[in-house]
Amino acid sequence: MVKEKKSEIMTDGKRFAKMFSSLSEENKTMAIVYLSALRDKEMADMSSKSGEDTGGTA
């Protein structure tokens, strides 16, 4: 199971790297900002589910 998951992660990583390398610098920047916002939202959602206060506004 762990080996299958690792293989899936590696395959996804290669696919993302290929897609990312074909973007213009402006589009790379937009993608990074978007992915960062998604990560922040996911972290905030996880914190609210666990009852923690992140100190930020939502």
PDB file of N, CA, C and O in Angstrom:
ATOM      1  N   MET A   1       0.826  -1.199   0.000  1.00  0.00           N
ATOM      2  CA  MET A   1       0.000   0.000   0.000  1.00  0.00           C
ATOM      3  C   MET A   1       0.866   1.257   0.000  1.00  0.00           C
ATOM      4  O   MET A   1       0.608   2.174  -0.767  1.00  0.00           O
ATOM      5  N   VAL A   2       1.878   1.308   0.863  1.00  0.00           N
ATOM      6  CA  VAL A   2       2.753   2.475   0.945  1.00  0.00           C
ATOM      7  C   VAL A   2       3.530   2.636  -0.361  1.00  0.00           C
ATOM      8  O   VAL A   2       3.686   3.745  -0.867  1.00  0.00           O
ATOM      9  N   LYS A   3       3.964   1.521  -0.914  1.00  0.00           N
ATOM     10  CA  LYS A   3       4.714   1.564  -2.166  1.00  0.00           C
ATOM     11  C   LYS A   3       3.839   2.092  -3.311  1.00  0.00           C
ATOM     12  O   LYS A   3       4.292   2.877  -4.145  1.00  0.00           O
ATOM     13  N   GLU A   4       2.573   1.686  -3.329  1.00  0.00           N
ATOM     14  CA  GLU A   4       1.641   2.161  -4.358  1.00  0.00           C
ATOM     15  C   GLU A   4       1.407   3.655  -4.216  1.00  0.00           C
ATOM     16  O   GLU A   4       1.368   4.375  -5.206  1.00  0.00           O
ATOM     17  N   LYS A   5       1.241   4.125  -2.982  1.00  0.00           N
ATOM     18  CA  LYS A   5       1.008   5.543  -2.738  1.00  0.00           C
ATOM     19  C   LYS A   5       2.223   6.362  -3.152  1.00  0.00           C
ATOM     20  O   LYS A   5       2.086   7.411  -3.765  1.00  0.00           O
ATOM     21  N   LYS A   6       3.414   5.865  -2.827  1.00  0.00           N
ATOM     22  CA  LYS A   6       4.643   6.565  -3.202  1.00  0.00           C
ATOM     23  C   LYS A   6       4.757   6.650  -4.722  1.00  0.00           C
ATOM     24  O   LYS A   6       5.121   7.688  -5.269  1.00  0.00           O
ATOM     25  N   SER A   7       4.412   5.583  -5.409  1.00  0.00           N
ATOM     26  CA  SER A   7       4.451   5.569  -6.868  1.00  0.00           C
ATOM     27  C   SER A   7       3.461   6.569  -7.442  1.00  0.00           C
ATOM     28  O   SER A   7       3.767   7.292  -8.406  1.00  0.00           O
ATOM     29  N   GLU A   8       2.272   6.650  -6.840  1.00  0.00           N
ATOM     30  CA  GLU A   8       1.256   7.598  -7.290  1.00  0.00           C
ATOM     31  C   GLU A   8       1.729   9.034  -7.092  1.00  0.00           C
ATOM     32  O   GLU A   8       1.557   9.891  -7.976  1.00  0.00           O
ATOM     33  N   ILE A   9       2.348   9.306  -5.951  1.00  0.00           N
ATOM     34  CA  ILE A   9       2.861  10.642  -5.663  1.00  0.00           C
ATOM     35  C   ILE A   9       3.958  11.013  -6.651  1.00  0.00           C
ATOM     36  O   ILE A   9       4.001  12.147  -7.158  1.00  0.00           O
ATOM     37  N   MET A  10       4.845  10.074  -6.962  1.00  0.00           N
ATOM     38  CA  MET A  10       5.927  10.326  -7.920  1.00  0.00           C
ATOM     39  C   MET A  10       5.361  10.609  -9.307  1.00  0.00           C
ATOM     40  O   MET A  10       5.811  11.534  -9.993  1.00  0.00           O
ATOM     41  N   THR A  11       4.368   9.853  -9.719  1.00  0.00           N
ATOM     42  CA  THR A  11       3.737  10.054 -11.029  1.00  0.00           C
ATOM     43  C   THR A  11       3.072  11.422 -11.092  1.00  0.00           C
ATOM     44  O   THR A  11       3.237  12.149 -12.072  1.00  0.00           O
ATOM     45  N   ASP A  12       2.350  11.771 -10.035  1.00  0.00           N
ATOM     46  CA  ASP A  12       1.703  13.092  -9.985  1.00  0.00           C
ATOM     47  C   ASP A  12       2.750  14.201 -10.021  1.00  0.00           C
ATOM     48  O   ASP A  12       2.573  15.207 -10.709  1.00  0.00           O
ATOM     49  N   GLY A  13       3.816  14.034  -9.274  1.00  0.00           N
ATOM     50  CA  GLY A  13       4.882  15.042  -9.243  1.00  0.00           C
ATOM     51  C   GLY A  13       5.500  15.266 -10.605  1.00  0.00           C
ATOM     52  O   GLY A  13       5.745  16.411 -11.011  1.00  0.00           O
ATOM     53  N   LYS A  14       5.739  14.190 -11.332  1.00  0.00           N
ATOM     54  CA  LYS A  14       6.303  14.312 -12.681  1.00  0.00           C
ATOM     55  C   LYS A  14       5.332  15.028 -13.612  1.00  0.00           C
ATOM     56  O   LYS A  14       5.731  15.858 -14.427  1.00  0.00           O
ATOM     57  N   ARG A  15       4.058  14.699 -13.475  1.00  0.00           N
ATOM     58  CA  ARG A  15       3.037  15.341 -14.313  1.00  0.00           C
ATOM     59  C   ARG A  15       2.956  16.831 -14.013  1.00  0.00           C
ATOM     60  O   ARG A  15       2.919  17.660 -14.926  1.00  0.00           O
ATOM     61  N   PHE A  16       2.961  17.197 -12.737  1.00  0.00           N
ATOM     62  CA  PHE A  16       2.914  18.609 -12.362  1.00  0.00           C
ATOM     63  C   PHE A  16       4.166  19.351 -12.824  1.00  0.00           C
ATOM     64  O   PHE A  16       4.082  20.487 -13.287  1.00  0.00           O
ATOM     65  N   ALA A  17       5.318  18.723 -12.695  1.00  0.00           N
ATOM     66  CA  ALA A  17       6.561  19.359 -13.130  1.00  0.00           C
ATOM     67  C   ALA A  17       6.530  19.631 -14.629  1.00  0.00           C
ATOM     68  O   ALA A  17       6.950  20.701 -15.088  1.00  0.00           O
ATOM     69  N   LYS A  18       6.012  18.685 -15.387  1.00  0.00           N
ATOM     70  CA  LYS A  18       5.923  18.863 -16.843  1.00  0.00           C
ATOM     71  C   LYS A  18       4.971  20.005 -17.181  1.00  0.00           C
ATOM     72  O   LYS A  18       5.282  20.854 -18.027  1.00  0.00           O
ATOM     73  N   MET A  19       3.820  20.044 -16.531  1.00  0.00           N
ATOM     74  CA  MET A  19       2.853  21.122 -16.790  1.00  0.00           C
ATOM     75  C   MET A  19       3.445  22.469 -16.379  1.00  0.00           C
ATOM     76  O   MET A  19       3.319  23.458 -17.102  1.00  0.00           O
ATOM     77  N   PHE A  20       4.090  22.514 -15.230  1.00  0.00           N
ATOM     78  CA  PHE A  20       4.618  23.761 -14.707  1.00  0.00           C
ATOM     79  C   PHE A  20       5.737  24.298 -15.591  1.00  0.00           C
ATOM     80  O   PHE A  20       5.848  25.509 -15.804  1.00  0.00           O
ATOM     81  N   SER A  21       6.555  23.432 -16.148  1.00  0.00           N
ATOM     82  CA  SER A  21       7.690  23.873 -16.959  1.00  0.00           C
ATOM     83  C   SER A  21       7.251  24.521 -18.266  1.00  0.00           C
ATOM     84  O   SER A  21       8.001  25.291 -18.859  1.00  0.00           O
ATOM     85  N   SER A  22       6.025  24.248 -18.699  1.00  0.00           N
ATOM     86  CA  SER A  22       5.548  24.824 -19.954  1.00  0.00           C
ATOM     87  C   SER A  22       4.870  26.180 -19.767  1.00  0.00           C
ATOM     88  O   SER A  22       4.506  26.828 -20.744  1.00  0.00           O
ATOM     89  N   LEU A  23       4.723  26.632 -18.511  1.00  0.00           N
ATOM     90  CA  LEU A  23       4.059  27.906 -18.243  1.00  0.00           C
ATOM     91  C   LEU A  23       5.017  29.085 -18.425  1.00  0.00           C
ATOM     92  O   LEU A  23       6.219  28.955 -18.206  1.00  0.00           O
ATOM     93  N   SER A  24       4.451  30.230 -18.775  1.00  0.00           N
ATOM     94  CA  SER A  24       5.241  31.464 -18.822  1.00  0.00           C
ATOM     95  C   SER A  24       5.571  31.870 -17.381  1.00  0.00           C
ATOM     96  O   SER A  24       4.959  31.371 -16.425  1.00  0.00           O
ATOM     97  N   GLU A  25       6.515  32.780 -17.219  1.00  0.00           N
ATOM     98  CA  GLU A  25       6.882  33.229 -15.871  1.00  0.00           C
ATOM     99  C   GLU A  25       5.685  33.849 -15.154  1.00  0.00           C
ATOM    100  O   GLU A  25       5.477  33.625 -13.964  1.00  0.00           O
ATOM    101  N   GLU A  26       4.887  34.625 -15.870  1.00  0.00           N
ATOM    102  CA  GLU A  26       3.704  35.241 -15.275  1.00  0.00           C
ATOM    103  C   GLU A  26       2.714  34.175 -14.809  1.00  0.00           C
ATOM    104  O   GLU A  26       2.162  34.250 -13.704  1.00  0.00           O
ATOM    105  N   ASN A  27       2.480  33.171 -15.632  1.00  0.00           N
ATOM    106  CA  ASN A  27       1.553  32.100 -15.257  1.00  0.00           C
ATOM    107  C   ASN A  27       2.103  31.247 -14.130  1.00  0.00           C
ATOM    108  O   ASN A  27       1.343  30.749 -13.292  1.00  0.00           O
ATOM    109  N   LYS A  28       3.432  31.064 -14.068  1.00  0.00           N
ATOM    110  CA  LYS A  28       4.034  30.335 -12.947  1.00  0.00           C
ATOM    111  C   LYS A  28       3.768  31.080 -11.648  1.00  0.00           C
ATOM    112  O   LYS A  28       3.419  30.475 -10.635  1.00  0.00           O
ATOM    113  N   THR A  29       3.928  32.403 -11.686  1.00  0.00           N
ATOM    114  CA  THR A  29       3.683  33.209 -10.495  1.00  0.00           C
ATOM    115  C   THR A  29       2.229  33.095 -10.057  1.00  0.00           C
ATOM    116  O   THR A  29       1.939  32.918  -8.869  1.00  0.00           O
ATOM    117  N   MET A  30       1.312  33.176 -11.014  1.00  0.00           N
ATOM    118  CA  MET A  30      -0.113  33.050 -10.676  1.00  0.00           C
ATOM    119  C   MET A  30      -0.405  31.670 -10.095  1.00  0.00           C
ATOM    120  O   MET A  30      -1.186  31.547  -9.143  1.00  0.00           O
ATOM    121  N   ALA A  31       0.193  30.630 -10.639  1.00  0.00           N
ATOM    122  CA  ALA A  31      -0.032  29.277 -10.139  1.00  0.00           C
ATOM    123  C   ALA A  31       0.492  29.138  -8.712  1.00  0.00           C
ATOM    124  O   ALA A  31      -0.169  28.538  -7.855  1.00  0.00           O
ATOM    125  N   ILE A  32       1.652  29.709  -8.440  1.00  0.00           N
ATOM    126  CA  ILE A  32       2.223  29.635  -7.098  1.00  0.00           C
ATOM    127  C   ILE A  32       1.330  30.349  -6.092  1.00  0.00           C
ATOM    128  O   ILE A  32       1.071  29.842  -4.998  1.00  0.00           O
ATOM    129  N   VAL A  33       0.837  31.531  -6.460  1.00  0.00           N
ATOM    130  CA  VAL A  33      -0.047  32.284  -5.571  1.00  0.00           C
ATOM    131  C   VAL A  33      -1.328  31.493  -5.311  1.00  0.00           C
ATOM    132  O   VAL A  33      -1.798  31.388  -4.171  1.00  0.00           O
ATOM    133  N   TYR A  34      -1.901  30.921  -6.358  1.00  0.00           N
ATOM    134  CA  TYR A  34      -3.129  30.149  -6.221  1.00  0.00           C
ATOM    135  C   TYR A  34      -2.914  28.922  -5.331  1.00  0.00           C
ATOM    136  O   TYR A  34      -3.713  28.651  -4.424  1.00  0.00           O
ATOM    137  N   LEU A  35      -1.836  28.191  -5.564  1.00  0.00           N
ATOM    138  CA  LEU A  35      -1.559  27.003  -4.762  1.00  0.00           C
ATOM    139  C   LEU A  35      -1.291  27.368  -3.306  1.00  0.00           C
ATOM    140  O   LEU A  35      -1.694  26.643  -2.391  1.00  0.00           O
ATOM    141  N   SER A  36      -0.637  28.492  -3.089  1.00  0.00           N
ATOM    142  CA  SER A  36      -0.386  28.956  -1.725  1.00  0.00           C
ATOM    143  C   SER A  36      -1.700  29.272  -1.025  1.00  0.00           C
ATOM    144  O   SER A  36      -1.891  28.932   0.153  1.00  0.00           O
ATOM    145  N   ALA A  37      -2.614  29.923  -1.743  1.00  0.00           N
ATOM    146  CA  ALA A  37      -3.924  30.238  -1.162  1.00  0.00           C
ATOM    147  C   ALA A  37      -4.698  28.962  -0.841  1.00  0.00           C
ATOM    148  O   ALA A  37      -5.358  28.872   0.205  1.00  0.00           O
ATOM    149  N   LEU A  38      -4.620  27.968  -1.710  1.00  0.00           N
ATOM    150  CA  LEU A  38      -5.287  26.692  -1.440  1.00  0.00           C
ATOM    151  C   LEU A  38      -4.716  26.021  -0.198  1.00  0.00           C
ATOM    152  O   LEU A  38      -5.456  25.493   0.639  1.00  0.00           O
ATOM    153  N   ARG A  39      -3.397  26.061  -0.068  1.00  0.00           N
ATOM    154  CA  ARG A  39      -2.745  25.468   1.105  1.00  0.00           C
ATOM    155  C   ARG A  39      -3.187  26.187   2.372  1.00  0.00           C
ATOM    156  O   ARG A  39      -3.512  25.554   3.379  1.00  0.00           O
ATOM    157  N   ASP A  40      -3.207  27.528   2.316  1.00  0.00           N
ATOM    158  CA  ASP A  40      -3.627  28.304   3.484  1.00  0.00           C
ATOM    159  C   ASP A  40      -5.068  27.988   3.870  1.00  0.00           C
ATOM    160  O   ASP A  40      -5.388  27.856   5.047  1.00  0.00           O
ATOM    161  N   LYS A  41      -5.943  27.872   2.872  1.00  0.00           N
ATOM    162  CA  LYS A  41      -7.346  27.548   3.145  1.00  0.00           C
ATOM    163  C   LYS A  41      -7.471  26.158   3.763  1.00  0.00           C
ATOM    164  O   LYS A  41      -8.213  25.947   4.717  1.00  0.00           O
ATOM    165  N   GLU A  42      -6.714  25.204   3.233  1.00  0.00           N
ATOM    166  CA  GLU A  42      -6.753  23.849   3.771  1.00  0.00           C
ATOM    167  C   GLU A  42      -6.287  23.834   5.219  1.00  0.00           C
ATOM    168  O   GLU A  42      -6.887  23.174   6.072  1.00  0.00           O
ATOM    169  N   MET A  43      -5.226  24.570   5.513  1.00  0.00           N
ATOM    170  CA  MET A  43      -4.724  24.627   6.888  1.00  0.00           C
ATOM    171  C   MET A  43      -5.746  25.282   7.814  1.00  0.00           C
ATOM    172  O   MET A  43      -5.958  24.814   8.938  1.00  0.00           O
ATOM    173  N   ALA A  44      -6.402  26.346   7.334  1.00  0.00           N
ATOM    174  CA  ALA A  44      -7.422  27.009   8.144  1.00  0.00           C
ATOM    175  C   ALA A  44      -8.607  26.086   8.381  1.00  0.00           C
ATOM    176  O   ALA A  44      -9.155  26.034   9.493  1.00  0.00           O
ATOM    177  N   ASP A  45      -9.009  25.356   7.355  1.00  0.00           N
ATOM    178  CA  ASP A  45     -10.120  24.409   7.500  1.00  0.00           C
ATOM    179  C   ASP A  45      -9.777  23.318   8.500  1.00  0.00           C
ATOM    180  O   ASP A  45     -10.610  22.927   9.318  1.00  0.00           O
ATOM    181  N   MET A  46      -8.554  22.806   8.444  1.00  0.00           N
ATOM    182  CA  MET A  46      -8.135  21.756   9.375  1.00  0.00           C
ATOM    183  C   MET A  46      -8.109  22.295  10.801  1.00  0.00           C
ATOM    184  O   MET A  46      -8.513  21.606  11.736  1.00  0.00           O
ATOM    185  N   SER A  47      -7.643  23.544  10.962  1.00  0.00           N
ATOM    186  CA  SER A  47      -7.596  24.148  12.289  1.00  0.00           C
ATOM    187  C   SER A  47      -8.996  24.346  12.854  1.00  0.00           C
ATOM    188  O   SER A  47      -9.240  24.105  14.030  1.00  0.00           O
ATOM    189  N   SER A  48      -9.930  24.785  12.009  1.00  0.00           N
ATOM    190  CA  SER A  48     -11.290  25.018  12.502  1.00  0.00           C
ATOM    191  C   SER A  48     -11.974  23.704  12.857  1.00  0.00           C
ATOM    192  O   SER A  48     -12.764  23.648  13.787  1.00  0.00           O
ATOM    193  N   LYS A  49     -11.665  22.653  12.136  1.00  0.00           N
ATOM    194  CA  LYS A  49     -12.251  21.341  12.452  1.00  0.00           C
ATOM    195  C   LYS A  49     -11.711  20.797  13.766  1.00  0.00           C
ATOM    196  O   LYS A  49     -12.421  20.108  14.492  1.00  0.00           O
ATOM    197  N   SER A  50     -10.439  21.110  14.061  1.00  0.00           N
ATOM    198  CA  SER A  50      -9.857  20.608  15.309  1.00  0.00           C
ATOM    199  C   SER A  50     -10.140  21.531  16.478  1.00  0.00           C
ATOM    200  O   SER A  50      -9.730  21.251  17.592  1.00  0.00           O
ATOM    201  N   GLY A  51     -10.803  22.678  16.198  1.00  0.00           N
ATOM    202  CA  GLY A  51     -11.167  23.592  17.268  1.00  0.00           C
ATOM    203  C   GLY A  51     -10.087  24.579  17.622  1.00  0.00           C
ATOM    204  O   GLY A  51     -10.195  25.302  18.598  1.00  0.00           O
ATOM    205  N   GLU A  52      -9.015  24.639  16.847  1.00  0.00           N
ATOM    206  CA  GLU A  52      -7.934  25.575  17.117  1.00  0.00           C
ATOM    207  C   GLU A  52      -8.274  26.935  16.525  1.00  0.00           C
ATOM    208  O   GLU A  52      -8.971  27.051  15.534  1.00  0.00           O
ATOM    209  N   ASP A  53      -7.732  27.974  17.119  1.00  0.00           N
ATOM    210  CA  ASP A  53      -7.895  29.328  16.599  1.00  0.00           C
ATOM    211  C   ASP A  53      -6.578  29.739  15.966  1.00  0.00           C
ATOM    212  O   ASP A  53      -5.544  29.742  16.620  1.00  0.00           O
ATOM    213  N   THR A  54      -6.612  30.091  14.668  1.00  0.00           N
ATOM    214  CA  THR A  54      -5.387  30.465  13.954  1.00  0.00           C
ATOM    215  C   THR A  54      -5.030  31.923  14.190  1.00  0.00           C
ATOM    216  O   THR A  54      -3.961  32.364  13.807  1.00  0.00           O
ATOM    217  N   GLY A  55      -5.918  32.702  14.776  1.00  0.00           N
ATOM    218  CA  GLY A  55      -5.647  34.092  15.033  1.00  0.00           C
ATOM    219  C   GLY A  55      -5.948  34.983  13.841  1.00  0.00           C
ATOM    220  O   GLY A  55      -5.891  36.187  13.932  1.00  0.00           O
ATOM    221  N   GLY A  56      -6.257  34.417  12.701  1.00  0.00           N
ATOM    222  CA  GLY A  56      -6.563  35.197  11.509  1.00  0.00           C
ATOM    223  C   GLY A  56      -8.043  35.435  11.375  1.00  0.00           C
ATOM    224  O   GLY A  56      -8.848  34.990  12.180  1.00  0.00           O
ATOM    225  N   THR A  57      -8.393  36.202  10.358  1.00  0.00           N
ATOM    226  CA  THR A  57      -9.792  36.440  10.085  1.00  0.00           C
ATOM    227  C   THR A  57     -10.214  35.608   8.913  1.00  0.00           C
ATOM    228  O   THR A  57      -9.440  35.376   7.986  1.00  0.00           O
ATOM    229  N   ALA A  58     -11.428  35.128   8.930  1.00  0.00           N
ATOM    230  CA  ALA A  58     -11.921  34.308   7.824  1.00  0.00           C
ATOM    231  C   ALA A  58     -13.191  34.876   7.265  1.00  0.00           C
ATOM    232  O   ALA A  58     -13.919  35.564   7.863  1.00  0.00           O
TER     233      ALA A  58
END
